[in-house]
């Protein structure tokens, strides 16, 4: 099976967002930052009221509102920040092997992905899992890296999915 596809910066950003939203580490990071920061705000307000002459009520109300807004709006900021950082990294370096035209060949032994600057190979034993979302297939080769295949460039989505799953299950036996 052979697939020709064009990987864009937006495709790489989508993978990173998907990974952060679904990985245990990404979820934990979001939860810690979302809920621990407001607690620190409130503790700061409390200690400020204890060690200064500031009135406790208005201080705690102001910091309390800030904490509530933080909990509500922080996830949007978190994902925006990841999008911005990934885009900045992609624009800041040479990514010809990642972004651009790809020619992927899959056979009985594994996957060969060719770009204008090189080639990567992985045997089916090196494929950890196949993940599908509405727009992409992610063929994970480790816990943090995957081949990103945009469905827009796949002629038979079900055919590709079936082929990969069959090869992966054959390798497990």
PDB file of C-alpha atoms in Angstrom:
ATOM      1  CA  UNK A   1       0.000   0.000   0.000  1.00  0.00           C
ATOM      2  CA  UNK A   2       1.281   3.460  -0.883  1.00  0.00           C
ATOM      3  CA  UNK A   3       0.031   6.881   0.225  1.00  0.00           C
ATOM      4  CA  UNK A   4       1.114  10.298  -1.013  1.00  0.00           C
ATOM      5  CA  UNK A   5       0.275  13.079   1.422  1.00  0.00           C
ATOM      6  CA  UNK A   6       1.200  16.632   2.269  1.00  0.00           C
ATOM      7  CA  UNK A   7       1.807  17.347   5.945  1.00  0.00           C
ATOM      8  CA  UNK A   8       1.233  20.975   6.925  1.00  0.00           C
ATOM      9  CA  UNK A   9       2.146  22.975  10.006  1.00  0.00           C
ATOM     10  CA  UNK A  10      -1.518  22.810  11.032  1.00  0.00           C
ATOM     11  CA  UNK A  11      -1.419  18.991  10.855  1.00  0.00           C
ATOM     12  CA  UNK A  12       1.551  18.895  13.239  1.00  0.00           C
ATOM     13  CA  UNK A  13      -0.197  21.337  15.590  1.00  0.00           C
ATOM     14  CA  UNK A  14      -3.342  19.165  15.490  1.00  0.00           C
ATOM     15  CA  UNK A  15      -1.285  16.101  16.464  1.00  0.00           C
ATOM     16  CA  UNK A  16       0.334  17.906  19.384  1.00  0.00           C
ATOM     17  CA  UNK A  17      -3.028  19.173  20.623  1.00  0.00           C
ATOM     18  CA  UNK A  18      -4.554  15.710  20.284  1.00  0.00           C
ATOM     19  CA  UNK A  19      -1.639  14.184  22.171  1.00  0.00           C
ATOM     20  CA  UNK A  20      -1.779  16.709  25.026  1.00  0.00           C
ATOM     21  CA  UNK A  21      -5.565  16.353  25.334  1.00  0.00           C
ATOM     22  CA  UNK A  22      -5.449  12.556  25.483  1.00  0.00           C
ATOM     23  CA  UNK A  23      -2.175  11.695  27.202  1.00  0.00           C
ATOM     24  CA  UNK A  24      -2.083  11.173  30.943  1.00  0.00           C
ATOM     25  CA  UNK A  25       0.816  13.615  31.327  1.00  0.00           C
ATOM     26  CA  UNK A  26      -0.998  16.308  29.326  1.00  0.00           C
ATOM     27  CA  UNK A  27      -4.226  15.890  31.277  1.00  0.00           C
ATOM     28  CA  UNK A  28      -2.389  15.963  34.612  1.00  0.00           C
ATOM     29  CA  UNK A  29      -0.448  19.065  33.614  1.00  0.00           C
ATOM     30  CA  UNK A  30      -3.635  20.891  32.683  1.00  0.00           C
ATOM     31  CA  UNK A  31      -5.401  19.867  35.888  1.00  0.00           C
ATOM     32  CA  UNK A  32      -2.507  20.893  38.142  1.00  0.00           C
ATOM     33  CA  UNK A  33      -2.130  24.270  36.461  1.00  0.00           C
ATOM     34  CA  UNK A  34      -5.876  24.818  36.334  1.00  0.00           C
ATOM     35  CA  UNK A  35      -6.639  24.131  39.995  1.00  0.00           C
ATOM     36  CA  UNK A  36      -3.406  24.646  41.972  1.00  0.00           C
ATOM     37  CA  UNK A  37      -2.801  28.193  40.682  1.00  0.00           C
ATOM     38  CA  UNK A  38      -6.166  29.474  41.998  1.00  0.00           C
ATOM     39  CA  UNK A  39      -5.433  27.900  45.369  1.00  0.00           C
ATOM     40  CA  UNK A  40      -2.149  29.790  45.433  1.00  0.00           C
ATOM     41  CA  UNK A  41      -4.047  33.010  44.561  1.00  0.00           C
ATOM     42  CA  UNK A  42      -6.390  32.451  47.496  1.00  0.00           C
ATOM     43  CA  UNK A  43      -3.561  31.576  49.895  1.00  0.00           C
ATOM     44  CA  UNK A  44      -1.710  34.700  48.795  1.00  0.00           C
ATOM     45  CA  UNK A  45      -4.817  36.797  49.460  1.00  0.00           C
ATOM     46  CA  UNK A  46      -5.242  35.236  52.895  1.00  0.00           C
ATOM     47  CA  UNK A  47      -1.609  35.810  53.921  1.00  0.00           C
ATOM     48  CA  UNK A  48      -1.727  39.328  52.514  1.00  0.00           C
ATOM     49  CA  UNK A  49      -4.751  40.074  54.684  1.00  0.00           C
ATOM     50  CA  UNK A  50      -3.102  38.531  57.771  1.00  0.00           C
ATOM     51  CA  UNK A  51       0.262  40.287  57.449  1.00  0.00           C
ATOM     52  CA  UNK A  52      -0.953  43.697  56.228  1.00  0.00           C
ATOM     53  CA  UNK A  53      -3.684  46.107  57.185  1.00  0.00           C
ATOM     54  CA  UNK A  54      -5.736  45.242  54.088  1.00  0.00           C
ATOM     55  CA  UNK A  55      -9.346  44.236  54.647  1.00  0.00           C
ATOM     56  CA  UNK A  56      -9.859  40.490  54.328  1.00  0.00           C
ATOM     57  CA  UNK A  57     -13.295  40.596  52.616  1.00  0.00           C
ATOM     58  CA  UNK A  58     -12.504  42.677  49.517  1.00  0.00           C
ATOM     59  CA  UNK A  59      -9.101  41.026  49.144  1.00  0.00           C
ATOM     60  CA  UNK A  60     -10.505  37.501  49.226  1.00  0.00           C
ATOM     61  CA  UNK A  61     -13.417  38.519  46.955  1.00  0.00           C
ATOM     62  CA  UNK A  62     -11.037  39.967  44.346  1.00  0.00           C
ATOM     63  CA  UNK A  63      -8.707  36.989  44.433  1.00  0.00           C
ATOM     64  CA  UNK A  64     -11.694  34.628  44.593  1.00  0.00           C
ATOM     65  CA  UNK A  65     -13.172  36.053  41.385  1.00  0.00           C
ATOM     66  CA  UNK A  66      -9.733  35.828  39.774  1.00  0.00           C
ATOM     67  CA  UNK A  67      -9.466  32.176  40.854  1.00  0.00           C
ATOM     68  CA  UNK A  68     -12.902  31.337  39.420  1.00  0.00           C
ATOM     69  CA  UNK A  69     -12.105  33.040  36.110  1.00  0.00           C
ATOM     70  CA  UNK A  70      -8.792  31.181  35.998  1.00  0.00           C
ATOM     71  CA  UNK A  71     -10.503  27.797  36.430  1.00  0.00           C
ATOM     72  CA  UNK A  72     -13.032  28.637  33.707  1.00  0.00           C
ATOM     73  CA  UNK A  73     -10.718  30.136  31.088  1.00  0.00           C
ATOM     74  CA  UNK A  74      -7.355  28.462  31.704  1.00  0.00           C
ATOM     75  CA  UNK A  75      -7.943  25.422  29.410  1.00  0.00           C
ATOM     76  CA  UNK A  76      -8.443  27.715  26.396  1.00  0.00           C
ATOM     77  CA  UNK A  77      -5.208  29.508  27.228  1.00  0.00           C
ATOM     78  CA  UNK A  78      -3.387  26.200  27.804  1.00  0.00           C
ATOM     79  CA  UNK A  79      -4.307  24.871  24.342  1.00  0.00           C
ATOM     80  CA  UNK A  80      -3.649  28.244  22.723  1.00  0.00           C
ATOM     81  CA  UNK A  81      -0.190  28.282  24.314  1.00  0.00           C
ATOM     82  CA  UNK A  82       0.604  24.792  23.000  1.00  0.00           C
ATOM     83  CA  UNK A  83      -0.566  25.786  19.507  1.00  0.00           C
ATOM     84  CA  UNK A  84       1.592  28.914  19.601  1.00  0.00           C
ATOM     85  CA  UNK A  85       4.680  27.071  20.907  1.00  0.00           C
ATOM     86  CA  UNK A  86       4.469  24.274  18.331  1.00  0.00           C
ATOM     87  CA  UNK A  87       3.939  26.782  15.505  1.00  0.00           C
ATOM     88  CA  UNK A  88       6.881  28.854  16.731  1.00  0.00           C
ATOM     89  CA  UNK A  89       9.140  25.783  16.867  1.00  0.00           C
ATOM     90  CA  UNK A  90       8.086  24.694  13.383  1.00  0.00           C
ATOM     91  CA  UNK A  91       8.733  28.147  11.920  1.00  0.00           C
ATOM     92  CA  UNK A  92      12.007  28.539  13.798  1.00  0.00           C
ATOM     93  CA  UNK A  93      13.771  25.457  12.505  1.00  0.00           C
ATOM     94  CA  UNK A  94      14.312  23.406   9.430  1.00  0.00           C
ATOM     95  CA  UNK A  95      11.415  20.971   9.230  1.00  0.00           C
ATOM     96  CA  UNK A  96      11.617  19.730   5.658  1.00  0.00           C
ATOM     97  CA  UNK A  97      11.496  16.121   6.847  1.00  0.00           C
ATOM     98  CA  UNK A  98       8.385  16.732   8.895  1.00  0.00           C
ATOM     99  CA  UNK A  99       6.336  19.334   7.036  1.00  0.00           C
ATOM    100  CA  UNK A 100       5.872  18.847   3.301  1.00  0.00           C
ATOM    101  CA  UNK A 101       5.313  16.059   0.807  1.00  0.00           C
ATOM    102  CA  UNK A 102       5.470  12.469   2.073  1.00  0.00           C
ATOM    103  CA  UNK A 103       5.420   9.163   0.269  1.00  0.00           C
ATOM    104  CA  UNK A 104       4.568   6.323   2.636  1.00  0.00           C
ATOM    105  CA  UNK A 105       4.870   2.692   1.634  1.00  0.00           C
ATOM    106  CA  UNK A 106       3.461  -0.057   3.820  1.00  0.00           C
ATOM    107  CA  UNK A 107       4.189  -3.706   3.203  1.00  0.00           C
ATOM    108  CA  UNK A 108       4.425  -6.979   5.131  1.00  0.00           C
ATOM    109  CA  UNK A 109       7.558  -5.924   6.992  1.00  0.00           C
ATOM    110  CA  UNK A 110       6.755  -2.351   7.977  1.00  0.00           C
ATOM    111  CA  UNK A 111       6.459   1.300   7.011  1.00  0.00           C
ATOM    112  CA  UNK A 112       8.816   3.402   4.906  1.00  0.00           C
ATOM    113  CA  UNK A 113       8.151   7.161   4.881  1.00  0.00           C
ATOM    114  CA  UNK A 114      10.081   9.173   2.297  1.00  0.00           C
ATOM    115  CA  UNK A 115      10.384  12.945   2.097  1.00  0.00           C
ATOM    116  CA  UNK A 116      12.526  15.300   0.025  1.00  0.00           C
ATOM    117  CA  UNK A 117      15.294  15.124   2.642  1.00  0.00           C
ATOM    118  CA  UNK A 118      15.270  11.555   3.862  1.00  0.00           C
ATOM    119  CA  UNK A 119      13.533   8.386   4.814  1.00  0.00           C
ATOM    120  CA  UNK A 120      12.333   6.744   8.002  1.00  0.00           C
ATOM    121  CA  UNK A 121      11.621   3.066   8.468  1.00  0.00           C
ATOM    122  CA  UNK A 122       9.782   1.173  11.156  1.00  0.00           C
ATOM    123  CA  UNK A 123       8.932  -2.492  11.329  1.00  0.00           C
ATOM    124  CA  UNK A 124       5.428  -3.461  12.393  1.00  0.00           C
ATOM    125  CA  UNK A 125       6.853  -4.588  15.734  1.00  0.00           C
ATOM    126  CA  UNK A 126       7.818  -0.930  16.306  1.00  0.00           C
ATOM    127  CA  UNK A 127       4.266   0.315  15.817  1.00  0.00           C
ATOM    128  CA  UNK A 128       2.758   0.829  19.278  1.00  0.00           C
ATOM    129  CA  UNK A 129      -0.784   1.781  18.322  1.00  0.00           C
ATOM    130  CA  UNK A 130      -3.042   3.213  15.667  1.00  0.00           C
ATOM    131  CA  UNK A 131      -5.235   6.119  16.736  1.00  0.00           C
ATOM    132  CA  UNK A 132      -7.937   7.623  14.563  1.00  0.00           C
ATOM    133  CA  UNK A 133      -9.756  10.890  15.063  1.00  0.00           C
ATOM    134  CA  UNK A 134     -12.072  12.752  12.698  1.00  0.00           C
ATOM    135  CA  UNK A 135      -9.300  14.134  10.466  1.00  0.00           C
ATOM    136  CA  UNK A 136      -6.197  11.998  11.003  1.00  0.00           C
ATOM    137  CA  UNK A 137      -4.604   8.637  11.586  1.00  0.00           C
ATOM    138  CA  UNK A 138      -1.761   8.658  14.100  1.00  0.00           C
ATOM    139  CA  UNK A 139       0.540   5.654  13.838  1.00  0.00           C
ATOM    140  CA  UNK A 140       2.407   5.799  17.138  1.00  0.00           C
ATOM    141  CA  UNK A 141       5.975   4.489  17.143  1.00  0.00           C
ATOM    142  CA  UNK A 142       6.637   5.603  20.729  1.00  0.00           C
ATOM    143  CA  UNK A 143       4.639   7.233  23.495  1.00  0.00           C
ATOM    144  CA  UNK A 144       5.329  10.719  22.078  1.00  0.00           C
ATOM    145  CA  UNK A 145       5.880  10.340  18.332  1.00  0.00           C
ATOM    146  CA  UNK A 146       3.716   9.169  15.488  1.00  0.00           C
ATOM    147  CA  UNK A 147       3.318   9.226  11.758  1.00  0.00           C
ATOM    148  CA  UNK A 148       0.573  11.764  11.059  1.00  0.00           C
ATOM    149  CA  UNK A 149      -1.607  10.809   8.104  1.00  0.00           C
ATOM    150  CA  UNK A 150      -4.270  13.346   7.091  1.00  0.00           C
ATOM    151  CA  UNK A 151      -7.460  11.569   6.018  1.00  0.00           C
ATOM    152  CA  UNK A 152      -7.966  14.205   3.302  1.00  0.00           C
ATOM    153  CA  UNK A 153      -5.139  12.536   1.341  1.00  0.00           C
ATOM    154  CA  UNK A 154      -6.301   8.927   1.836  1.00  0.00           C
ATOM    155  CA  UNK A 155      -8.407   7.370  -0.916  1.00  0.00           C
ATOM    156  CA  UNK A 156      -9.837   4.579   1.249  1.00  0.00           C
ATOM    157  CA  UNK A 157      -9.909   5.442   4.931  1.00  0.00           C
ATOM    158  CA  UNK A 158     -11.419   2.095   5.926  1.00  0.00           C
ATOM    159  CA  UNK A 159      -8.971   0.234   3.677  1.00  0.00           C
ATOM    160  CA  UNK A 160      -5.966   1.925   5.281  1.00  0.00           C
ATOM    161  CA  UNK A 161      -7.296   1.362   8.785  1.00  0.00           C
ATOM    162  CA  UNK A 162      -7.975  -2.307   8.063  1.00  0.00           C
ATOM    163  CA  UNK A 163      -4.530  -2.828   6.500  1.00  0.00           C
ATOM    164  CA  UNK A 164      -2.683  -1.296   9.460  1.00  0.00           C
ATOM    165  CA  UNK A 165      -4.769  -3.144  12.057  1.00  0.00           C
ATOM    166  CA  UNK A 166      -4.205  -6.420  10.237  1.00  0.00           C
ATOM    167  CA  UNK A 167      -0.433  -5.880  10.098  1.00  0.00           C
ATOM    168  CA  UNK A 168      -0.319  -4.896  13.765  1.00  0.00           C
ATOM    169  CA  UNK A 169      -2.321  -7.942  14.879  1.00  0.00           C
ATOM    170  CA  UNK A 170      -0.196 -10.237  12.691  1.00  0.00           C
ATOM    171  CA  UNK A 171       2.929  -8.858  14.380  1.00  0.00           C
ATOM    172  CA  UNK A 172       1.528  -9.461  17.894  1.00  0.00           C
ATOM    173  CA  UNK A 173       1.049 -13.189  17.272  1.00  0.00           C
TER     174      UNK A 173
END
